[in-house]
Amino acid sequence: KQEVTQIPAALSVPEGENLVLNCSFTDSAIYNLQWFRQDPGKGLTSLLLIQSSQREQTSGRLNASLDKSSGRSTLYIAASQPGDSATYLCAVAQTGANNLFFGTGTRLTVIP
Amino acid sequence: NAGVTQTPKFRILKIGQSMTLQCTQDMNHNYMYWYRQDPGMGLKLIYYSVGAGITDKGEVPNGYNVSRSTTEDFPLRLELAAPSQTSVYFCASAPASYGYTFGSGTRLTVV
């Protein structure tokens, strides 16, 4: 069974810092990997989707990388802002499964 | 474009009561999903559907039922509510096994 782990569980940084969130998964037979943002009391917003054949995706200040063979993905956030404060979830779509396997998330706080 | 709409947003149930969580999408997506999220945990799949008339169990289906009579609607039924079903429930839809759109969630408390 696919297991997805996110480290750290919580992170506080001062505004302007660059930061990296980590995601690891146990089964490398994945179709794609997604990073989501969740604000308190809200639903999930898709940030970046990386197909299994890709190494990275970029959107604005966000860059996500994927190393399928080692079962790792990172989400890099440049020049962090207080508005980036949220929980970031990593989710894996496994080959042959009609489902996303989610990590438990990293709660990010950017301090003004 | 409404996306995925879930109702109600909040609900308190007594033990043993039943209720239906509604989910509607207007994007003509074939795939629809119900997840639950417990505090400090990731989302767990309850049920999913790959098209009208087709449903299948996910990781945590016990105590729940679903139906998919139309492409747009995917209601989740809770029978005989238990405290263990206290959670936040999310509905999602997708055109395939990628490109998920999530609803804003239903916060359910069973007392």
PDB file of C-alpha atoms in Angstrom:
ATOM      1  CA  LYS A   1       0.000   0.000   0.000  1.00  0.00           C
ATOM      2  CA  GLN A   2       1.297   3.436  -0.906  1.00  0.00           C
ATOM      3  CA  GLU A   3       2.427   5.497   2.096  1.00  0.00           C
ATOM      4  CA  VAL A   4       3.053   9.220   1.740  1.00  0.00           C
ATOM      5  CA  THR A   5       5.035  11.104   4.374  1.00  0.00           C
ATOM      6  CA  GLN A   6       5.611  14.835   4.721  1.00  0.00           C
ATOM      7  CA  ILE A   7       8.362  16.396   6.785  1.00  0.00           C
ATOM      8  CA  PRO A   8       8.313  18.658   8.699  1.00  0.00           C
ATOM      9  CA  ALA A   9       4.796  18.609  10.134  1.00  0.00           C
ATOM     10  CA  ALA A  10       5.028  22.328  10.895  1.00  0.00           C
ATOM     11  CA  LEU A  11       7.371  25.102   9.865  1.00  0.00           C
ATOM     12  CA  SER A  12       7.688  28.775  10.825  1.00  0.00           C
ATOM     13  CA  VAL A  13       9.854  31.148   8.812  1.00  0.00           C
ATOM     14  CA  PRO A  14      10.314  34.929   8.657  1.00  0.00           C
ATOM     15  CA  GLU A  15       8.923  36.724   5.646  1.00  0.00           C
ATOM     16  CA  GLY A  16      11.237  36.765   2.656  1.00  0.00           C
ATOM     17  CA  GLU A  17      12.939  33.454   3.317  1.00  0.00           C
ATOM     18  CA  ASN A  18      13.144  30.703   0.739  1.00  0.00           C
ATOM     19  CA  LEU A  19      11.928  27.334   2.014  1.00  0.00           C
ATOM     20  CA  VAL A  20      11.590  23.692   1.025  1.00  0.00           C
ATOM     21  CA  LEU A  21       8.816  21.259   1.917  1.00  0.00           C
ATOM     22  CA  ASN A  22       9.484  17.553   1.601  1.00  0.00           C
ATOM     23  CA  CYS A  23       7.311  14.641   0.503  1.00  0.00           C
ATOM     24  CA  SER A  24       8.291  10.982   0.266  1.00  0.00           C
ATOM     25  CA  PHE A  25       6.356   7.982  -1.019  1.00  0.00           C
ATOM     26  CA  THR A  26       7.005   4.262  -0.720  1.00  0.00           C
ATOM     27  CA  ASP A  27       5.863   2.922  -4.121  1.00  0.00           C
ATOM     28  CA  SER A  28       7.551   4.479  -7.161  1.00  0.00           C
ATOM     29  CA  ALA A  29       4.879   3.187  -9.582  1.00  0.00           C
ATOM     30  CA  ILE A  30       3.111   6.518  -9.680  1.00  0.00           C
ATOM     31  CA  TYR A  31       1.139   8.234 -12.430  1.00  0.00           C
ATOM     32  CA  ASN A  32       1.594  11.772 -11.111  1.00  0.00           C
ATOM     33  CA  LEU A  33       2.185  13.785  -7.961  1.00  0.00           C
ATOM     34  CA  GLN A  34       0.284  16.891  -6.902  1.00  0.00           C
ATOM     35  CA  TRP A  35       0.889  19.608  -4.358  1.00  0.00           C
ATOM     36  CA  PHE A  36      -2.176  21.208  -2.778  1.00  0.00           C
ATOM     37  CA  ARG A  37      -2.696  24.155  -0.496  1.00  0.00           C
ATOM     38  CA  GLN A  38      -5.342  24.059   2.255  1.00  0.00           C
ATOM     39  CA  ASP A  39      -6.404  27.154   4.168  1.00  0.00           C
ATOM     40  CA  PRO A  40      -8.129  26.733   7.572  1.00  0.00           C
ATOM     41  CA  GLY A  41     -11.758  25.714   7.138  1.00  0.00           C
ATOM     42  CA  LYS A  42     -11.424  25.641   3.360  1.00  0.00           C
ATOM     43  CA  GLY A  43     -11.067  23.065   0.634  1.00  0.00           C
ATOM     44  CA  LEU A  44      -7.929  22.114  -1.255  1.00  0.00           C
ATOM     45  CA  THR A  45      -6.447  24.200  -4.040  1.00  0.00           C
ATOM     46  CA  SER A  46      -4.198  22.481  -6.564  1.00  0.00           C
ATOM     47  CA  LEU A  47      -0.817  24.218  -6.865  1.00  0.00           C
ATOM     48  CA  LEU A  48       1.296  22.035  -9.111  1.00  0.00           C
ATOM     49  CA  LEU A  49       0.913  18.709 -10.897  1.00  0.00           C
ATOM     50  CA  ILE A  50       3.979  16.724 -11.982  1.00  0.00           C
ATOM     51  CA  GLN A  51       3.522  13.799 -14.343  1.00  0.00           C
ATOM     52  CA  SER A  52       5.680  10.737 -13.662  1.00  0.00           C
ATOM     53  CA  SER A  53       7.789  11.468 -16.761  1.00  0.00           C
ATOM     54  CA  GLN A  54       8.590  15.010 -15.598  1.00  0.00           C
ATOM     55  CA  ARG A  55      11.302  16.205 -13.215  1.00  0.00           C
ATOM     56  CA  GLU A  56       9.852  19.529 -12.155  1.00  0.00           C
ATOM     57  CA  GLN A  57       7.091  22.086 -12.572  1.00  0.00           C
ATOM     58  CA  THR A  58       7.113  25.800 -11.863  1.00  0.00           C
ATOM     59  CA  SER A  59       4.351  28.290 -11.155  1.00  0.00           C
ATOM     60  CA  GLY A  60       5.370  31.779 -10.080  1.00  0.00           C
ATOM     61  CA  ARG A  61       7.340  31.542  -6.833  1.00  0.00           C
ATOM     62  CA  LEU A  62       6.648  27.805  -6.546  1.00  0.00           C
ATOM     63  CA  ASN A  63       8.806  25.023  -7.925  1.00  0.00           C
ATOM     64  CA  ALA A  64       8.091  21.336  -7.408  1.00  0.00           C
ATOM     65  CA  SER A  65      10.552  18.586  -8.215  1.00  0.00           C
ATOM     66  CA  LEU A  66      10.052  14.851  -8.541  1.00  0.00           C
ATOM     67  CA  ASP A  67      12.578  12.027  -8.183  1.00  0.00           C
ATOM     68  CA  LYS A  68      10.468   8.966  -8.803  1.00  0.00           C
ATOM     69  CA  SER A  69      13.247   6.434  -8.357  1.00  0.00           C
ATOM     70  CA  SER A  70      14.028   7.640  -4.840  1.00  0.00           C
ATOM     71  CA  GLY A  71      10.376   8.291  -3.960  1.00  0.00           C
ATOM     72  CA  ARG A  72      10.808  11.988  -3.204  1.00  0.00           C
ATOM     73  CA  SER A  73       9.320  15.324  -4.132  1.00  0.00           C
ATOM     74  CA  THR A  74      10.090  18.803  -2.889  1.00  0.00           C
ATOM     75  CA  LEU A  75       8.104  22.024  -3.028  1.00  0.00           C
ATOM     76  CA  TYR A  76      10.314  25.102  -3.093  1.00  0.00           C
ATOM     77  CA  ILE A  77       8.748  28.443  -2.183  1.00  0.00           C
ATOM     78  CA  ALA A  78      10.820  31.513  -2.994  1.00  0.00           C
ATOM     79  CA  ALA A  79      10.637  34.816  -1.122  1.00  0.00           C
ATOM     80  CA  SER A  80       7.909  33.647   1.257  1.00  0.00           C
ATOM     81  CA  GLN A  81       5.030  35.977   2.155  1.00  0.00           C
ATOM     82  CA  PRO A  82       2.528  35.961   5.054  1.00  0.00           C
ATOM     83  CA  GLY A  83      -0.157  35.034   2.510  1.00  0.00           C
ATOM     84  CA  ASP A  84       1.682  31.749   1.932  1.00  0.00           C
ATOM     85  CA  SER A  85       0.686  30.627   5.445  1.00  0.00           C
ATOM     86  CA  ALA A  86      -1.395  27.462   5.005  1.00  0.00           C
ATOM     87  CA  THR A  87      -1.132  23.684   5.124  1.00  0.00           C
ATOM     88  CA  TYR A  88       0.569  22.138   2.109  1.00  0.00           C
ATOM     89  CA  LEU A  89      -0.450  18.617   1.128  1.00  0.00           C
ATOM     90  CA  CYS A  90       1.344  16.236  -1.191  1.00  0.00           C
ATOM     91  CA  ALA A  91      -0.712  13.578  -3.010  1.00  0.00           C
ATOM     92  CA  VAL A  92       0.299  10.698  -5.244  1.00  0.00           C
ATOM     93  CA  ALA A  93      -1.770   9.097  -8.002  1.00  0.00           C
ATOM     94  CA  GLN A  94      -0.651   5.508  -8.221  1.00  0.00           C
ATOM     95  CA  THR A  95      -0.549   3.634 -11.516  1.00  0.00           C
ATOM     96  CA  GLY A  96      -3.627   1.449 -11.858  1.00  0.00           C
ATOM     97  CA  ALA A  97      -5.477   3.065  -8.953  1.00  0.00           C
ATOM     98  CA  ASN A  98      -8.360   5.532  -9.223  1.00  0.00           C
ATOM     99  CA  ASN A  99      -7.316   7.394  -6.116  1.00  0.00           C
ATOM    100  CA  LEU A 100      -4.958   9.949  -4.613  1.00  0.00           C
ATOM    101  CA  PHE A 101      -2.832   8.958  -1.616  1.00  0.00           C
ATOM    102  CA  PHE A 102      -2.310  11.974   0.631  1.00  0.00           C
ATOM    103  CA  GLY A 103       0.398  12.907   3.073  1.00  0.00           C
ATOM    104  CA  THR A 104      -0.526  14.436   6.430  1.00  0.00           C
ATOM    105  CA  GLY A 105       0.670  17.878   5.344  1.00  0.00           C
ATOM    106  CA  THR A 106       3.094  20.568   6.446  1.00  0.00           C
ATOM    107  CA  ARG A 107       1.593  23.559   8.263  1.00  0.00           C
ATOM    108  CA  LEU A 108       3.529  26.640   7.168  1.00  0.00           C
ATOM    109  CA  THR A 109       3.511  29.943   9.042  1.00  0.00           C
ATOM    110  CA  VAL A 110       5.268  32.940   7.494  1.00  0.00           C
ATOM    111  CA  ILE A 111       5.953  35.582  10.124  1.00  0.00           C
ATOM    112  CA  PRO A 112       5.746  39.238   8.985  1.00  0.00           C
TER     113      PRO A 112
ATOM    114  CA  ASN B   1     -18.402  28.407 -13.006  1.00  0.00           C
ATOM    115  CA  ALA B   2     -19.319  26.908  -9.602  1.00  0.00           C
ATOM    116  CA  GLY B   3     -16.939  23.912  -9.711  1.00  0.00           C
ATOM    117  CA  VAL B   4     -17.710  21.423  -6.919  1.00  0.00           C
ATOM    118  CA  THR B   5     -20.475  22.409  -4.510  1.00  0.00           C
ATOM    119  CA  GLN B   6     -20.983  20.672  -1.176  1.00  0.00           C
ATOM    120  CA  THR B   7     -23.898  21.077   1.195  1.00  0.00           C
ATOM    121  CA  PRO B   8     -24.294  21.510   4.085  1.00  0.00           C
ATOM    122  CA  LYS B   9     -21.106  23.237   5.289  1.00  0.00           C
ATOM    123  CA  PHE B  10     -21.675  22.275   8.917  1.00  0.00           C
ATOM    124  CA  ARG B  11     -23.866  19.695  10.649  1.00  0.00           C
ATOM    125  CA  ILE B  12     -24.290  18.236  14.111  1.00  0.00           C
ATOM    126  CA  LEU B  13     -25.857  14.773  14.305  1.00  0.00           C
ATOM    127  CA  LYS B  14     -26.892  12.679  17.248  1.00  0.00           C
ATOM    128  CA  ILE B  15     -25.635   9.110  17.510  1.00  0.00           C
ATOM    129  CA  GLY B  16     -27.833   6.819  15.426  1.00  0.00           C
ATOM    130  CA  GLN B  17     -29.215   9.532  13.140  1.00  0.00           C
ATOM    131  CA  SER B  18     -28.769   9.430   9.371  1.00  0.00           C
ATOM    132  CA  MET B  19     -28.011  12.120   6.840  1.00  0.00           C
ATOM    133  CA  THR B  20     -26.943  12.714   3.250  1.00  0.00           C
ATOM    134  CA  LEU B  21     -24.047  14.932   2.258  1.00  0.00           C
ATOM    135  CA  GLN B  22     -24.667  16.472  -1.126  1.00  0.00           C
ATOM    136  CA  CYS B  23     -22.044  17.003  -3.837  1.00  0.00           C
ATOM    137  CA  THR B  24     -22.626  18.528  -7.276  1.00  0.00           C
ATOM    138  CA  GLN B  25     -20.165  19.428 -10.018  1.00  0.00           C
ATOM    139  CA  ASP B  26     -20.793  21.390 -13.197  1.00  0.00           C
ATOM    140  CA  MET B  27     -17.626  20.519 -15.120  1.00  0.00           C
ATOM    141  CA  ASN B  28     -18.937  17.300 -16.722  1.00  0.00           C
ATOM    142  CA  HIS B  29     -16.226  15.303 -14.960  1.00  0.00           C
ATOM    143  CA  ASN B  30     -16.534  11.522 -15.050  1.00  0.00           C
ATOM    144  CA  TYR B  31     -14.567  10.865 -11.864  1.00  0.00           C
ATOM    145  CA  MET B  32     -15.947  11.837  -8.462  1.00  0.00           C
ATOM    146  CA  TYR B  33     -14.620  11.102  -4.982  1.00  0.00           C
ATOM    147  CA  TRP B  34     -15.514  11.352  -1.303  1.00  0.00           C
ATOM    148  CA  TYR B  35     -12.687  11.822   1.213  1.00  0.00           C
ATOM    149  CA  ARG B  36     -12.669  12.348   4.952  1.00  0.00           C
ATOM    150  CA  GLN B  37     -10.029  14.298   6.828  1.00  0.00           C
ATOM    151  CA  ASP B  38      -9.484  13.717  10.532  1.00  0.00           C
ATOM    152  CA  PRO B  39      -7.487  16.239  12.611  1.00  0.00           C
ATOM    153  CA  GLY B  40      -3.757  16.056  11.866  1.00  0.00           C
ATOM    154  CA  MET B  41      -4.288  13.353   9.268  1.00  0.00           C
ATOM    155  CA  GLY B  42      -4.222  13.154   5.530  1.00  0.00           C
ATOM    156  CA  LEU B  43      -7.339  12.624   3.450  1.00  0.00           C
ATOM    157  CA  LYS B  44      -8.684   9.076   3.285  1.00  0.00           C
ATOM    158  CA  LEU B  45     -10.819   7.861   0.365  1.00  0.00           C
ATOM    159  CA  ILE B  46     -14.327   6.682   1.300  1.00  0.00           C
ATOM    160  CA  TYR B  47     -15.935   5.957  -2.078  1.00  0.00           C
ATOM    161  CA  TYR B  48     -15.357   6.935  -5.669  1.00  0.00           C
ATOM    162  CA  SER B  49     -17.126   6.785  -9.021  1.00  0.00           C
ATOM    163  CA  VAL B  50     -15.735   6.668 -12.555  1.00  0.00           C
ATOM    164  CA  GLY B  51     -19.059   7.496 -14.191  1.00  0.00           C
ATOM    165  CA  ALA B  52     -22.825   7.503 -13.777  1.00  0.00           C
ATOM    166  CA  GLY B  53     -24.055   4.186 -12.438  1.00  0.00           C
ATOM    167  CA  ILE B  54     -20.581   3.036 -11.317  1.00  0.00           C
ATOM    168  CA  THR B  55     -19.306   3.284  -7.736  1.00  0.00           C
ATOM    169  CA  ASP B  56     -16.572   1.545  -5.801  1.00  0.00           C
ATOM    170  CA  LYS B  57     -15.223   1.393  -2.251  1.00  0.00           C
ATOM    171  CA  GLY B  58     -12.167   3.269  -1.142  1.00  0.00           C
ATOM    172  CA  GLU B  59      -9.990   2.811   1.917  1.00  0.00           C
ATOM    173  CA  VAL B  60     -12.596   3.578   4.642  1.00  0.00           C
ATOM    174  CA  PRO B  61     -16.121   2.743   3.303  1.00  0.00           C
ATOM    175  CA  ASN B  62     -17.717   1.231   6.422  1.00  0.00           C
ATOM    176  CA  GLY B  63     -20.750   3.167   7.650  1.00  0.00           C
ATOM    177  CA  TYR B  64     -21.266   4.993   4.349  1.00  0.00           C
ATOM    178  CA  ASN B  65     -23.121   4.504   1.074  1.00  0.00           C
ATOM    179  CA  VAL B  66     -23.084   6.358  -2.226  1.00  0.00           C
ATOM    180  CA  SER B  67     -25.004   6.508  -5.481  1.00  0.00           C
ATOM    181  CA  ARG B  68     -24.239   8.068  -8.868  1.00  0.00           C
ATOM    182  CA  SER B  69     -27.427   8.378 -10.908  1.00  0.00           C
ATOM    183  CA  THR B  70     -26.178  11.398 -12.899  1.00  0.00           C
ATOM    184  CA  THR B  71     -22.786  12.736 -13.971  1.00  0.00           C
ATOM    185  CA  GLU B  72     -23.294  15.854 -11.843  1.00  0.00           C
ATOM    186  CA  ASP B  73     -24.313  14.428  -8.460  1.00  0.00           C
ATOM    187  CA  PHE B  74     -22.552  12.112  -6.025  1.00  0.00           C
ATOM    188  CA  PRO B  75     -24.314  12.083  -2.625  1.00  0.00           C
ATOM    189  CA  LEU B  76     -22.783  10.375   0.414  1.00  0.00           C
ATOM    190  CA  ARG B  77     -25.174   8.711   2.846  1.00  0.00           C
ATOM    191  CA  LEU B  78     -24.360   8.135   6.522  1.00  0.00           C
ATOM    192  CA  GLU B  79     -26.523   5.521   8.206  1.00  0.00           C
ATOM    193  CA  LEU B  80     -26.592   5.213  12.014  1.00  0.00           C
ATOM    194  CA  ALA B  81     -24.067   7.966  12.712  1.00  0.00           C
ATOM    195  CA  ALA B  82     -21.285   7.165  15.194  1.00  0.00           C
ATOM    196  CA  PRO B  83     -18.787   9.466  16.989  1.00  0.00           C
ATOM    197  CA  SER B  84     -16.018   7.938  14.851  1.00  0.00           C
ATOM    198  CA  GLN B  85     -17.619   9.617  11.832  1.00  0.00           C
ATOM    199  CA  THR B  86     -16.897  13.068  13.231  1.00  0.00           C
ATOM    200  CA  SER B  87     -14.679  14.512  10.538  1.00  0.00           C
ATOM    201  CA  VAL B  88     -14.433  16.948   7.641  1.00  0.00           C
ATOM    202  CA  TYR B  89     -15.756  15.471   4.413  1.00  0.00           C
ATOM    203  CA  PHE B  90     -14.493  16.585   1.012  1.00  0.00           C
ATOM    204  CA  CYS B  91     -15.975  15.822  -2.372  1.00  0.00           C
ATOM    205  CA  ALA B  92     -13.783  16.072  -5.473  1.00  0.00           C
ATOM    206  CA  SER B  93     -14.180  15.602  -9.203  1.00  0.00           C
ATOM    207  CA  ALA B  94     -11.713  15.073 -12.049  1.00  0.00           C
ATOM    208  CA  PRO B  95     -11.851  14.503 -15.813  1.00  0.00           C
ATOM    209  CA  ALA B  96      -9.464  11.559 -15.375  1.00  0.00           C
ATOM    210  CA  SER B  97      -6.984  10.460 -12.692  1.00  0.00           C
ATOM    211  CA  TYR B  98      -5.520  13.969 -12.548  1.00  0.00           C
ATOM    212  CA  GLY B  99      -6.769  17.549 -12.423  1.00  0.00           C
ATOM    213  CA  TYR B 100      -8.770  17.212  -9.211  1.00  0.00           C
ATOM    214  CA  THR B 101     -11.144  19.970  -8.104  1.00  0.00           C
ATOM    215  CA  PHE B 102     -12.218  19.882  -4.452  1.00  0.00           C
ATOM    216  CA  GLY B 103     -15.302  21.250  -2.769  1.00  0.00           C
ATOM    217  CA  SER B 104     -15.002  23.422   0.345  1.00  0.00           C
ATOM    218  CA  GLY B 105     -15.946  20.589   2.695  1.00  0.00           C
ATOM    219  CA  THR B 106     -18.638  19.592   5.201  1.00  0.00           C
ATOM    220  CA  ARG B 107     -17.698  19.677   8.877  1.00  0.00           C
ATOM    221  CA  LEU B 108     -19.685  16.937  10.645  1.00  0.00           C
ATOM    222  CA  THR B 109     -19.877  16.396  14.397  1.00  0.00           C
ATOM    223  CA  VAL B 110     -21.602  13.341  15.862  1.00  0.00           C
ATOM    224  CA  VAL B 111     -22.581  13.682  19.521  1.00  0.00           C
TER     225      VAL B 111
END
